Amino acid sequence: MPSQLVTPVRLAVSPRPEPSLAEELAQASDPASLLATAWRLTYLDPLRAASFGARAAELAEAQGDARTAVYGRFLQAFCEIRYGSHEQGASWLDAVEPAFDRLDDQRGRWLCQDARAIVLRREGRYADSQRMTVALMALPAAARAPIDRFITLVSFCINCKLLGRLDDSLRAHYRTAMLADEIGDETLQAVALGNLGGMLFDVYQLDDARPVLTRAMALGDRIGSRLVTGTAAINLLLVHAECGEHGAAHRVLVDYVLNADKVMPERLPAWNAEIALALIGVGELARAEAVLAGGMVHNAADGSTGAIWTWVKGRLLLAQGRPADALTLCLQRIDAHTPTSMTSEEIDLPFDRMKLHEVVCEASETLGDHAIALHALRTAYRLRDQLMAAAAKAREIALELQHELSQAKAARDSALQRQAEAERDRRRLEELNRALEESRATLESRVAERTAQLLHAKQEAEAASRAKSAFLANMSHEIRTPLNGVIGMTEMLLGSALDARQQRYAEVVQHSAEQLLAVLNDILDYSKIEAGHIELESRPLSPCKLLGEVVE
């Protein structure tokens, strides 16, 4: 590729325009929101996360909020440990731990142990770091926040890789991705995918690594995490280079790694070997040499050393026609980091050892030393076979975890379905209860309305009854007065001189008047019965007389 198509390499890439961090922090007044932002930025932009954590601590201390203050100081120390000076971060952590003890904050104590494990890894004490991480992983999942478990699991992945336990590391990387999906945070998902893609590359699963890294880059780009995007881009660059796709590797370099909108410029020195590898692939040897002049850079994130820098430098020396220098450089690295002479914490990864032996083989063959070339070739093939076996194991692990994930998903879906059904039943019960309450309220109103109607009808009936009684009383009084006059005059008439016929007629009139008076008395008795004033009398009765009167 012509050099004019390539932007000159600048490790000090001009940063993209951003709001002034000092102005942003000066305007902040709520320590809790600052702390939440710092947590969110931990994997997006650790430098800003540290600044936000420190500012949150200052404001919280001024407001007397001890818990927010100590968490702000912790985040400042944590980001410094991961991406800056772990010695400085550890000294800050020394001041934070007693504060968590005073607050009796168990979560804070566990987070400090996570940070201590990272310090041990940065110091090269991988086994000690792993023991601390395993102890944290043994805690009940329900006792820790998901983000805290994620931090611990990431450390476990890196430690397993550095200790040469690639199978355990790969399995843990898959579980990290599953945990990120469970949490549902895109930042954590991007971090987990980027780490998983890098691990798949380490076990030579190049075809599987490519789509995972591409997705991690896209996700990191979408959420604005230049750290995640840059890490995934560097690993994708290595995949393209290993597959001989040098043009694709160079495009990743230009479009992502050297693009300040995509990648944090502060991270570029840690990737000088990968950048140089992409430049060597397109023949940019002078620029690759300038990049590698920075020397071996200790990777703050995963604790790795300069194995990749050595074999990339060897590749550059071969491309420059200096096979003897390449041979000497790589043999020194191999002799200093052989499995027989070093502990597991000091052995280079199988992939890096394979690349070192490939450089030795090519350099020896160029120099005519076929014995060394043959030995290096056999060693490289043996390491490649190990990587292929690891790749096969990786596929097996992936299938196992996919099966486990599908079972977990089925169980989760079943639980969600049961939860949804329970929610539907709850809502239906609430609706029935509301309907019952409404019906009860309506029933009471209907009963009250009917009671009022009946009471009104009763009152009307009583009024009618009283009116009838009054009417009967008045009527009987009005009728009784003239009737008494008829009876009196009839008695007077009977006392006068009458013939037999007149006597009989007068007696009939008198008897009829008395019968009418009896009827009136009976009507008055009904009124007395309704009024409850009836009085019973005992009087003599002559049936013969009664029959005679009826017949007459």
Coordinates of C-alpha atoms in Angstrom, one line a residue:
M1 CA 0.0 0.0 0.0
P2 CA 1.5 3.4 -0.9
S3 CA 2.6 5.4 2.0
Q4 CA 0.7 8.5 1.0
L5 CA -2.5 6.7 1.7
V6 CA -1.5 6.3 5.4
T7 CA -1.8 9.0 8.0
P8 CA 1.5 9.5 9.7
V9 CA 1.7 7.6 13.0
R10 CA 1.5 9.9 16.0
L11 CA 1.5 8.4 19.4
A12 CA 0.5 11.7 20.8
V13 CA -2.7 11.9 18.8
S14 CA -4.6 15.2 19.1
P15 CA -7.5 14.6 21.5
R16 CA -11.0 15.1 20.2
P17 CA -12.7 18.3 21.4
E18 CA -14.4 17.8 24.7
P19 CA -16.0 20.0 27.4
S20 CA -13.4 21.2 29.9
L21 CA -13.2 18.6 32.7
A22 CA -12.4 21.3 35.1
E23 CA -15.4 23.4 34.1
E24 CA -17.7 20.3 34.3
L25 CA -16.5 19.4 37.8
A26 CA -16.6 23.0 39.0
Q27 CA -20.3 23.2 38.0
A28 CA -21.2 20.0 39.8
S29 CA -22.9 20.3 43.2
D30 CA -24.5 16.9 43.8
P31 CA -21.9 14.3 45.1
A32 CA -24.3 11.4 44.6
S33 CA -24.9 12.1 40.9
L34 CA -21.1 12.6 40.5
L35 CA -20.5 9.3 42.1
A36 CA -23.0 7.6 39.8
T37 CA -21.3 9.2 36.8
A38 CA -17.9 8.0 38.0
W39 CA -19.2 4.4 38.3
R40 CA -20.6 4.6 34.7
L41 CA -17.3 6.0 33.4
T42 CA -15.1 3.3 35.0
Y43 CA -14.9 1.3 31.8
L44 CA -15.9 4.2 29.4
D45 CA -13.2 6.7 30.4
P46 CA -11.2 5.7 33.6
L47 CA -9.3 9.0 33.7
R48 CA -12.6 11.0 33.8
A49 CA -14.0 8.5 36.2
A50 CA -11.2 9.1 38.7
S51 CA -11.7 12.8 38.4
F52 CA -15.4 12.5 39.0
G53 CA -14.8 10.2 42.0
A54 CA -12.4 12.7 43.5
R55 CA -14.7 15.6 43.1
A56 CA -17.7 13.6 44.5
A57 CA -15.5 12.9 47.5
E58 CA -14.6 16.5 48.0
L59 CA -18.3 17.6 47.8
A60 CA -19.5 14.8 50.1
E61 CA -16.9 15.6 52.7
A62 CA -17.9 19.2 52.7
Q63 CA -21.6 18.1 53.1
G64 CA -20.8 15.6 55.8
D65 CA -21.7 12.6 53.6
A66 CA -19.0 10.1 54.7
R67 CA -20.2 7.1 52.7
T68 CA -20.3 8.9 49.4
A69 CA -17.0 10.5 50.1
V70 CA -15.2 7.2 50.8
Y71 CA -16.7 5.6 47.7
G72 CA -15.5 8.5 45.6
R73 CA -12.0 8.1 47.0
F74 CA -12.2 4.4 46.3
L75 CA -13.1 4.9 42.7
Q76 CA -10.2 7.4 42.3
A77 CA -7.8 4.7 43.7
F78 CA -9.4 1.9 41.7
C79 CA -9.0 3.7 38.3
E80 CA -5.5 4.6 39.2
I81 CA -4.7 1.0 40.1
R82 CA -6.1 -0.3 36.8
Y83 CA -4.8 2.3 34.3
G84 CA -2.3 4.4 36.1
S85 CA 0.3 3.9 38.8
H86 CA -0.7 1.0 40.8
E87 CA 1.7 2.1 43.6
Q88 CA 0.0 5.4 43.9
G89 CA -3.4 3.8 43.7
A90 CA -2.4 1.3 46.4
S91 CA -1.4 4.1 48.7
W92 CA -4.8 5.8 48.2
L93 CA -6.4 2.5 48.9
D94 CA -4.6 2.3 52.2
A95 CA -6.5 5.3 53.4
V96 CA -9.8 4.1 52.0
E97 CA -10.0 0.7 53.6
P98 CA -10.1 1.9 57.3
A99 CA -12.9 4.3 56.3
F100 CA -15.0 1.4 55.0
D101 CA -14.3 -0.4 58.3
R102 CA -15.4 2.6 60.3
L103 CA -18.6 2.7 58.3
D104 CA -19.0 -1.1 58.7
D105 CA -19.6 -1.2 54.9
Q106 CA -19.1 -4.8 53.7
R107 CA -19.5 -4.0 50.1
G108 CA -16.7 -1.5 50.3
R109 CA -14.4 -4.0 52.0
W110 CA -15.0 -6.5 49.2
L111 CA -14.3 -3.9 46.6
C112 CA -11.0 -3.1 48.3
Q113 CA -10.1 -6.8 48.0
D114 CA -10.9 -6.6 44.3
A115 CA -8.6 -3.6 44.0
R116 CA -5.9 -5.4 46.1
A117 CA -6.1 -8.4 43.7
I118 CA -5.4 -6.0 40.8
V119 CA -2.4 -4.5 42.6
L120 CA -1.0 -8.0 43.1
R121 CA -1.5 -8.7 39.4
R122 CA 0.2 -5.4 38.4
E123 CA 3.1 -6.5 40.6
G124 CA 3.4 -9.8 38.8
R125 CA 2.1 -11.9 41.7
Y126 CA -0.5 -13.6 39.7
A127 CA -1.0 -16.6 42.0
D128 CA -1.6 -14.4 45.0
S129 CA -3.9 -12.2 43.0
Q130 CA -5.9 -15.3 41.9
R131 CA -6.2 -16.6 45.5
M132 CA -7.8 -13.4 46.6
T133 CA -10.1 -13.3 43.5
V134 CA -11.2 -16.9 44.1
A135 CA -12.1 -16.1 47.7
L136 CA -14.3 -13.2 46.4
M137 CA -15.9 -15.5 43.8
A138 CA -16.8 -18.0 46.6
L139 CA -19.1 -15.4 48.2
P140 CA -22.9 -15.9 47.6
A141 CA -23.9 -14.2 44.4
A142 CA -26.9 -12.6 46.2
A143 CA -24.5 -10.9 48.7
R144 CA -22.8 -8.8 46.0
A145 CA -24.0 -6.2 43.5
P146 CA -23.8 -7.5 39.9
I147 CA -21.2 -4.8 38.9
D148 CA -19.0 -6.0 41.8
R149 CA -19.3 -9.6 40.7
F150 CA -18.4 -8.5 37.1
I151 CA -15.2 -6.7 38.4
T152 CA -14.2 -9.9 40.3
L153 CA -14.9 -12.2 37.3
V154 CA -12.8 -10.0 34.9
S155 CA -9.8 -10.2 37.3
F156 CA -10.3 -14.0 37.5
C157 CA -10.3 -14.2 33.6
I158 CA -7.0 -12.2 33.4
N159 CA -5.3 -14.1 36.2
C160 CA -6.2 -17.5 34.6
K161 CA -4.8 -16.3 31.3
L162 CA -1.5 -15.1 32.9
L163 CA -1.2 -18.3 34.9
G164 CA -1.5 -20.4 31.6
R165 CA -4.9 -21.8 32.5
L166 CA -6.4 -20.9 29.2
D167 CA -9.4 -23.3 29.4
D168 CA -10.4 -21.8 32.8
S169 CA -9.8 -18.3 31.4
L170 CA -11.9 -18.9 28.3
R171 CA -14.7 -20.4 30.4
A172 CA -14.6 -17.4 32.7
H173 CA -14.7 -15.0 29.8
Y174 CA -17.9 -16.6 28.5
R175 CA -19.4 -16.4 31.9
T176 CA -18.4 -12.7 32.1
A177 CA -20.3 -12.1 28.8
M178 CA -23.3 -14.0 30.2
L179 CA -23.2 -11.9 33.4
A180 CA -23.0 -8.7 31.4
D181 CA -26.1 -9.8 29.4
E182 CA -27.9 -10.6 32.6
I183 CA -27.1 -7.2 34.0
G184 CA -28.2 -5.6 30.7
D185 CA -25.6 -2.8 30.8
E186 CA -24.2 -2.1 27.3
T187 CA -20.9 -0.8 28.7
L188 CA -20.3 -4.1 30.5
Q189 CA -21.4 -6.1 27.5
A190 CA -18.9 -4.2 25.3
V191 CA -16.1 -4.8 27.9
A192 CA -17.0 -8.5 28.2
L193 CA -17.2 -9.0 24.4
G194 CA -13.8 -7.2 23.8
N195 CA -12.2 -9.4 26.5
L196 CA -13.8 -12.6 25.1
G197 CA -12.6 -11.7 21.6
G198 CA -9.0 -11.2 22.8
M199 CA -9.2 -14.5 24.6
L200 CA -10.5 -16.3 21.5
F201 CA -7.5 -14.9 19.7
D202 CA -5.1 -16.2 22.4
V203 CA -6.4 -19.7 21.9
Y204 CA -6.2 -19.4 18.2
Q205 CA -10.0 -19.3 17.6
L206 CA -9.5 -16.7 14.9
D207 CA -12.8 -17.3 13.0
D208 CA -14.8 -17.0 16.2
A209 CA -12.8 -14.0 17.5
R210 CA -13.4 -11.9 14.4
P211 CA -17.2 -11.4 14.8
V212 CA -17.0 -11.0 18.5
L213 CA -14.4 -8.3 18.3
T214 CA -16.3 -6.6 15.5
R215 CA -19.4 -6.5 17.6
A216 CA -17.5 -5.2 20.6
M217 CA -16.0 -2.4 18.5
A218 CA -19.5 -1.4 17.2
L219 CA -21.0 -1.5 20.7
G220 CA -18.1 0.4 22.2
D221 CA -18.4 3.0 19.4
R222 CA -22.1 3.4 20.0
I223 CA -21.8 3.9 23.8
G224 CA -18.8 6.2 23.3
S225 CA -16.3 4.0 25.1
R226 CA -13.0 4.8 23.4
L227 CA -11.2 2.4 25.8
V228 CA -13.4 -0.6 24.9
T229 CA -13.3 0.3 21.2
G230 CA -9.6 0.6 21.2
T231 CA -9.0 -2.7 23.0
A232 CA -11.3 -4.6 20.6
A233 CA -9.7 -2.8 17.6
I234 CA -6.2 -3.8 18.7
N235 CA -7.2 -7.5 19.1
L236 CA -9.0 -7.4 15.7
L237 CA -5.9 -5.9 14.2
L238 CA -3.9 -8.9 15.5
V239 CA -6.5 -11.3 14.1
H240 CA -6.2 -9.8 10.6
A241 CA -2.4 -9.8 10.8
E242 CA -2.3 -13.5 11.9
C243 CA -4.6 -14.4 9.0
G244 CA -2.3 -12.5 6.6
E245 CA -4.9 -9.8 6.0
H246 CA -2.5 -6.9 6.3
G247 CA -4.6 -4.4 4.4
A248 CA -7.5 -5.1 6.8
A249 CA -5.2 -4.8 9.8
H250 CA -4.0 -1.4 8.5
R251 CA -7.5 -0.2 7.9
V252 CA -8.4 -1.0 11.5
L253 CA -5.2 0.9 12.6
V254 CA -6.2 4.0 10.6
D255 CA -9.9 4.0 11.1
Y256 CA -9.9 3.1 14.8
V257 CA -6.6 2.9 16.6
L258 CA -5.2 6.2 15.4
N259 CA -8.6 7.9 15.4
A260 CA -9.0 10.1 18.6
D261 CA -12.8 9.9 18.3
K262 CA -12.6 6.1 18.5
V263 CA -9.7 5.4 20.8
M264 CA -8.1 7.1 23.9
P265 CA -4.8 8.6 22.9
E266 CA -3.4 7.8 26.3
R267 CA -3.7 4.1 25.6
L268 CA -1.6 4.1 22.4
P269 CA 1.9 3.6 24.1
A270 CA 0.6 0.3 25.5
W271 CA -0.2 -0.9 22.0
N272 CA 3.0 0.1 20.3
A273 CA 3.8 -3.5 19.2
E274 CA 0.4 -4.1 17.7
I275 CA 0.6 -0.7 15.8
A276 CA 4.0 -1.6 14.5
L277 CA 2.8 -5.0 13.4
A278 CA 0.1 -3.4 11.2
L279 CA 2.7 -1.0 9.7
I280 CA 5.1 -3.9 9.0
G281 CA 2.3 -5.7 7.1
V282 CA 2.0 -2.8 4.7
G283 CA 5.7 -2.1 4.3
E284 CA 5.9 1.0 6.6
L285 CA 9.1 -0.2 8.2
A286 CA 10.5 3.2 9.2
R287 CA 7.3 4.2 10.9
A288 CA 7.1 0.8 12.6
E289 CA 10.6 1.2 13.9
A290 CA 9.8 4.7 15.3
V291 CA 6.7 3.2 17.1
L292 CA 8.8 0.4 18.6
A293 CA 11.4 2.8 19.8
G294 CA 9.2 3.4 22.8
G295 CA 10.4 0.0 24.1
M296 CA 8.5 -2.7 25.9
V297 CA 5.4 -1.3 27.7
H298 CA 3.8 -3.1 30.6
N299 CA 0.1 -3.3 30.0
A300 CA -1.6 -1.8 33.0
A301 CA -4.9 -3.5 32.2
D302 CA -3.9 -7.2 32.1
G303 CA -0.4 -7.2 33.5
S304 CA 1.2 -8.6 30.3
T305 CA 4.9 -8.0 29.5
G306 CA 6.8 -7.5 26.3
A307 CA 6.6 -10.9 24.5
I308 CA 4.6 -9.4 21.7
W309 CA 7.0 -6.5 21.4
T310 CA 9.9 -8.9 21.0
W311 CA 8.5 -11.0 18.2
V312 CA 7.1 -7.9 16.4
K313 CA 10.6 -6.3 16.7
G314 CA 12.0 -9.6 15.3
R315 CA 9.6 -9.3 12.4
L316 CA 10.7 -5.8 11.8
L317 CA 14.4 -6.8 11.8
L318 CA 13.7 -9.6 9.3
A319 CA 11.9 -7.2 7.1
Q320 CA 14.9 -4.8 7.3
G321 CA 17.3 -7.6 6.3
R322 CA 18.8 -8.0 9.8
P323 CA 18.2 -11.7 10.5
A324 CA 21.1 -12.0 13.0
D325 CA 19.7 -9.3 15.2
A326 CA 16.3 -10.8 15.0
L327 CA 17.7 -14.2 15.9
T328 CA 19.6 -12.8 18.9
L329 CA 16.7 -10.8 20.2
C330 CA 14.1 -13.7 20.1
L331 CA 16.5 -16.3 21.5
Q332 CA 17.2 -14.0 24.4
R333 CA 13.5 -13.8 25.1
I334 CA 13.0 -17.5 24.7
D335 CA 15.9 -18.4 27.0
A336 CA 14.7 -15.9 29.6
H337 CA 11.1 -17.2 29.6
T338 CA 11.2 -21.0 29.0
P339 CA 8.8 -23.2 30.9
T340 CA 11.6 -25.2 32.4
S341 CA 13.4 -22.3 34.0
M342 CA 10.6 -19.9 35.0
T343 CA 7.5 -20.1 37.2
S344 CA 4.1 -20.2 35.6
E345 CA 3.8 -16.4 36.3
E346 CA 6.8 -15.7 34.1
I347 CA 6.1 -17.9 31.1
D348 CA 4.9 -16.3 27.8
L349 CA 1.6 -17.3 26.4
P350 CA 1.7 -20.2 23.9
F351 CA 0.8 -17.9 21.0
D352 CA 3.7 -15.5 21.8
R353 CA 6.1 -18.4 22.1
M354 CA 5.0 -19.8 18.8
K355 CA 5.6 -16.4 17.1
L356 CA 9.0 -16.1 18.7
H357 CA 10.0 -19.5 17.3
E358 CA 8.6 -18.6 13.9
V359 CA 11.0 -15.6 13.8
V360 CA 13.9 -17.8 15.0
C361 CA 13.1 -20.3 12.3
E362 CA 13.0 -17.8 9.5
A363 CA 16.1 -15.9 10.8
S364 CA 18.1 -19.2 11.2
E365 CA 17.1 -20.4 7.7
T366 CA 18.1 -17.0 6.2
L367 CA 21.5 -17.3 8.0
G368 CA 21.9 -21.0 6.9
D369 CA 21.7 -22.5 10.3
H370 CA 19.3 -25.3 9.4
A371 CA 19.6 -27.1 12.7
I372 CA 18.3 -24.2 14.7
A373 CA 15.7 -23.5 12.1
L374 CA 14.5 -27.1 12.2
H375 CA 14.3 -27.1 16.0
A376 CA 12.5 -23.8 16.0
L377 CA 10.1 -25.0 13.3
R378 CA 9.3 -28.2 15.3
T379 CA 8.7 -26.1 18.4
A380 CA 6.5 -23.7 16.6
Y381 CA 4.5 -26.6 15.1
R382 CA 4.2 -28.2 18.6
L383 CA 2.9 -24.9 20.0
R384 CA 0.6 -24.5 17.1
D385 CA -0.8 -27.9 17.8
Q386 CA -1.3 -26.9 21.4
L387 CA -3.1 -23.8 20.2
M388 CA -5.3 -25.9 17.9
A389 CA -6.1 -28.3 20.7
A390 CA -6.9 -25.2 22.8
A391 CA -9.1 -24.0 20.0
A392 CA -10.9 -27.3 19.8
K393 CA -11.4 -27.1 23.6
A394 CA -12.6 -23.6 23.2
R395 CA -15.3 -24.7 20.8
E396 CA -16.3 -27.4 23.2
I397 CA -16.4 -24.9 26.1
A398 CA -18.5 -22.6 23.9
L399 CA -21.0 -25.4 23.1
E400 CA -21.2 -26.4 26.8
L401 CA -21.8 -22.8 27.9
Q402 CA -24.3 -22.2 25.0
H403 CA -26.2 -25.3 26.2
E404 CA -26.0 -24.0 29.8
L405 CA -27.0 -20.6 28.6
S406 CA -30.0 -22.0 26.7
Q407 CA -31.1 -24.0 29.7
A408 CA -30.7 -20.9 31.9
K409 CA -32.6 -18.9 29.4
A410 CA -35.3 -21.5 29.2
A411 CA -35.5 -21.5 33.0
R412 CA -35.5 -17.7 33.1
D413 CA -38.2 -17.6 30.4
S414 CA -40.2 -20.1 32.4
A415 CA -39.8 -18.1 35.5
L416 CA -40.8 -14.9 33.7
Q417 CA -43.8 -16.7 32.2
R418 CA -44.9 -17.8 35.7
Q419 CA -44.3 -14.4 37.0
A420 CA -46.3 -12.9 34.1
E421 CA -49.1 -15.4 34.8
A422 CA -49.0 -14.6 38.5
E423 CA -49.1 -10.9 37.6
R424 CA -52.1 -11.5 35.3
D425 CA -53.8 -13.4 38.1
R426 CA -53.1 -10.6 40.6
R427 CA -54.5 -8.1 38.2
R428 CA -57.6 -10.2 37.6
L429 CA -58.1 -10.6 41.3
E430 CA -57.7 -6.8 41.8
E431 CA -60.3 -6.3 39.0
L432 CA -62.7 -8.7 40.7
N433 CA -62.1 -7.1 44.1
R434 CA -62.8 -3.7 42.5
A435 CA -65.9 -5.0 40.9
L436 CA -67.0 -6.5 44.2
E437 CA -66.3 -3.3 46.0
E438 CA -68.3 -1.4 43.4
S439 CA -71.1 -3.9 43.6
R440 CA -71.1 -3.7 47.3
A441 CA -71.2 0.1 47.2
T442 CA -74.0 -0.1 44.6
L443 CA -75.9 -2.7 46.6
E444 CA -75.8 -0.5 49.7
S445 CA -77.0 2.5 47.7
R446 CA -79.8 0.3 46.2
V447 CA -80.8 -1.0 49.6
A448 CA -80.8 2.5 51.0
E449 CA -82.9 3.7 48.1
R450 CA -85.4 0.8 48.5
T451 CA -85.5 1.3 52.3
A452 CA -86.3 5.0 51.7
Q453 CA -89.0 4.1 49.3
L454 CA -90.5 1.5 51.7
L455 CA -90.3 4.0 54.5
H456 CA -92.1 6.6 52.4
A457 CA -94.8 4.0 51.4
K458 CA -95.2 3.1 55.0
Q459 CA -95.6 6.7 56.0
E460 CA -98.1 7.2 53.2
A461 CA -100.0 4.0 54.2
E462 CA -100.1 5.2 57.9
A463 CA -101.3 8.6 56.8
A464 CA -104.0 6.9 54.7
S465 CA -105.0 4.7 57.6
R466 CA -105.2 7.7 59.9
A467 CA -107.3 9.5 57.3
K468 CA -109.6 6.5 57.0
S469 CA -109.9 6.2 60.7
A470 CA -110.7 9.9 61.0
F471 CA -113.2 9.6 58.1
L472 CA -114.9 6.7 59.7
A473 CA -115.0 8.4 63.1
N474 CA -116.5 11.5 61.5
M475 CA -118.8 9.6 59.3
S476 CA -120.1 7.5 62.2
H477 CA -120.6 10.6 64.3
E478 CA -122.4 12.3 61.5
I479 CA -124.6 9.3 60.9
R480 CA -125.2 8.5 64.5
T481 CA -126.7 11.9 65.3
P482 CA -129.6 11.7 62.9
L483 CA -130.0 8.0 63.6
N484 CA -130.3 8.6 67.3
G485 CA -133.0 11.1 66.4
V486 CA -134.8 8.4 64.4
I487 CA -134.6 5.9 67.2
G488 CA -135.8 8.5 69.8
M489 CA -138.7 9.6 67.7
T490 CA -139.6 5.9 67.0
E491 CA -139.6 5.2 70.7
M492 CA -141.9 8.2 71.2
L493 CA -144.1 7.0 68.4
L494 CA -144.4 3.5 70.0
G495 CA -145.4 5.1 73.2
S496 CA -148.4 6.8 71.5
A497 CA -151.7 5.2 70.7
L498 CA -151.2 3.2 67.6
D499 CA -153.2 0.5 66.0
A500 CA -151.7 -2.9 65.5
R501 CA -150.6 -2.3 62.0
Q502 CA -148.9 1.0 62.9
Q503 CA -147.4 -0.5 65.9
R504 CA -145.8 -3.2 63.8
Y505 CA -144.4 -0.7 61.3
A506 CA -143.0 1.5 64.1
E507 CA -141.3 -1.5 65.6
V508 CA -139.7 -2.5 62.3
V509 CA -138.4 1.1 61.9
Q510 CA -137.0 1.0 65.5
H511 CA -135.4 -2.4 64.9
S512 CA -133.8 -1.3 61.6
A513 CA -132.5 1.8 63.2
E514 CA -130.9 -0.2 66.0
Q515 CA -129.4 -2.6 63.5
L516 CA -127.9 0.4 61.6
L517 CA -126.5 1.7 64.8
A518 CA -124.9 -1.7 65.5
V519 CA -123.3 -1.6 62.0
L520 CA -121.9 1.9 62.8
N521 CA -120.6 0.6 66.1
D522 CA -118.9 -2.3 64.3
I523 CA -117.3 0.1 61.9
L524 CA -116.0 2.1 64.8
D525 CA -114.7 -1.2 66.3
Y526 CA -112.6 -1.7 63.1
S527 CA -111.1 1.7 63.6
K528 CA -110.4 0.8 67.3
I529 CA -108.8 -2.4 66.2
E530 CA -106.4 -0.6 63.8
A531 CA -105.7 1.9 66.5
G532 CA -105.1 -0.8 69.1
H533 CA -107.9 0.5 71.4
I534 CA -110.4 -2.4 71.0
E535 CA -112.0 -3.6 74.3
L536 CA -113.9 -6.9 74.4
E537 CA -117.2 -7.1 76.2
S538 CA -119.2 -10.2 77.5
R539 CA -122.9 -9.9 76.9
P540 CA -125.8 -12.4 77.0
L541 CA -127.0 -13.8 73.7
S542 CA -130.4 -15.4 72.9
P543 CA -130.1 -17.5 69.8
C544 CA -133.9 -17.9 69.5
K545 CA -134.4 -14.2 69.6
L546 CA -131.6 -13.7 67.1
L547 CA -133.2 -16.2 64.7
G548 CA -136.6 -14.7 65.2
E549 CA -135.2 -11.3 64.3
V550 CA -133.5 -12.7 61.2
V551 CA -136.7 -14.4 60.1
E552 CA -138.8 -11.4 60.8

